């Protein structure tokens, strides 16, 4: 009954990222970011931002909101073709941690195109995993964040793995 | 609700008809679901097969220890179904288009007009206004008709219990979450938001919007929008639905529509038969004394012997 | 029993043992024999030993089902919730028990008094069939002690099973009332006999209504599973008609089969009237059954044409479907046509048995064998499931025999005056003479009857 964000829910994203690497706005780009600080099932971990910048080169590969090159997504282009860079670039600036709570659901503005906005957890997972898959990056859960003891219990894994019981009532699963 | 009420009316009316009251109207309306019913949009293109939803369900519903850990992916080698120990399972499906195999979570789809509910003779099932199909184990006799009636093969039965066997199925976390406006445990834990919780009516719009925005990602169909009269849980897929184990032959009529023919006949038999057969009796025996004439007759025969 | 009768034992067929003394209840219970005689004849009967072996194995398994749960005895699973108990016991036995309402209707409503000698057998067959169908249901239900719930605790009136529950229970009471006439005569309670006779027509008409509805309702239960029952065995519009119509030849042929077995094993219990009329009545029943089969075949074809399912006939399931139709409908129909015309009674009796088997096969096919035809996994019943079915069916046979031995089903109960009359005229009862020739076949035929019963069970 941990209602909010069993894991990753309270991700602390301190992604203050400049629009372009030349720090035109005078904001420094963090080299590392601590993610997943409030999850119970997985440990917090350090995200090597600098390394990812090196690998991807292009900020807009991960950040939308016209950070870096202009938006390319045809669905966004319809409105944001000429939008200027936004103030807010951090993920958690827009993506909520509790997108299915009653308040979050009521806040959704039916008139905008952003109704189907994923939660912070989903946005990060989809962004990271989607890219990792294409770039042959690590894909396993524990490749990024180590599971806690509570997480082991939750998944009946590790020390909490089920003892190999003879599966009685063998026909039950038909 | 209208149709169920109608059928109830039919039967009660039929019972009453046998006592002399006329039976009621024939207008079968189609129940479209409660306006505030919640639902979940399952976007199978997002699912990565992490099985976290299974773990969350196990914990939330206080289910027994699983046979293998929830991070064990060897389970994908076979097709599993829901059981008394697992109200939801994720299966992997092989497709022949060279892309990564899709996963699909299965659980109770929480039909608008559930087959289990309409087949239950002790009314153990309830479709709540929040959209959940819940089950009352205190009145269940264990006839297992609901399992036969479920087109999605969802309800499981605790056959191993000798003294309190019950139906085991997903109840949309109704008692612990949905009732309080919270999403079910599986939705909350999903890292990919492959599961989107919301008003069913909104989810249908959202699903069509996703298809429209990224037509390459999806086939143009939301499974559950119309199937079996519509379900609260809806599926989006990259490949045709039957390739991810969804039965595409079910049609759009709810289960109860198939039974309608028979149920509609009941009041007629109740009213027409007594008159018909009494009439035949009078015709067949018009030349003899009424009442217990044949017994006299046979007794006379006996007397002769 | 036959030996005893040959040696001078008198069968109970009236309240009077002799002109000055009435049978006591215990004497009636022991068929008018002394206790040693009774036990002796029971022990000499090889069929009883086979029953004893079946019970020795089966009854502990039945008890085990209630101690260790369903998973100990069945292979019923989440995909196959209805196993052999319901497919064989409930869906198979109920159509074969339609005889109660059929013969009741024929005799009481249509005024077919020529069928009266077998009416009571029809009624008893109906009552026992239903009763044991409920026994099978109780074994299969997860929580059988809650069976009265749909009547008193919680109502689901839009469910077909709700109708079945109410109708079967009401109909059981109707049948008990109908059969109780024989019982009241036997125990000597003439007021009861007269009371029931007054309401016979009402009971019969309510029997027709209830039977039409729940025979149909059992079929309608399968319309809840349109995707699971194989299309050849499924029809949304006709399912209940299939089940109802097939129950007509089913019930009639079951009566023919039972009377055949009885004539081989307990002809000592028949009175002259029954003996004289058995062949004639059998032909009449066979005629009725033929009509029923013809109607059934027509509707079966119609439902295939209606949904245009001809293509399925070329599949493996289609061939199996044709086998079922051949065994249960077409072959018996042909044989009936020939045998009725030429008055070949053995052939009629054989085809009646085929129809009975055909009904079992049809219900097993619908509920179990072709059920879930889209799934790759087929359900094979657990051996304990089979053992329980055989045991319950054996109990059914034993109870059936127990009642036939005693109650005036095959013979007419003589009132005190009639007895006095007969006694005065002919001191030696006719029954005694008639049974003598049958003596030699006593043990042989009983074994045969058992084999017949076994064929039905297996």
Short mmCIF file of C-alpha atoms in Angstrom, two decimals, chain A residues 1 14 18 37 47 67 72 75 85 98 124 129 151 161 172:
data_model
loop_
_atom_site.label_atom_id
_atom_site.label_comp_id
_atom_site.label_asym_id
_atom_site.label_seq_id
_atom_site.Cartn_x
_atom_site.Cartn_y
_atom_site.Cartn_z
CA UNK A 1 0.00 0.00 0.00
CA UNK A 14 18.55 18.00 -11.11
CA UNK A 18 21.79 24.46 -21.08
CA UNK A 37 16.29 8.91 -4.49
CA UNK A 47 23.50 9.22 -13.76
CA UNK A 67 16.37 22.43 -26.38
CA UNK A 72 11.35 17.32 -35.36
CA UNK A 75 3.08 15.95 -34.00
CA UNK A 85 13.64 27.62 -26.14
CA UNK A 98 1.77 10.86 -9.56
CA UNK A 124 12.55 8.49 -17.96
CA UNK A 129 15.36 2.24 -22.46
CA UNK A 151 12.92 -4.98 -3.57
CA UNK A 161 13.52 -16.69 -3.93
CA UNK A 172 -3.97 -26.10 -12.06
#
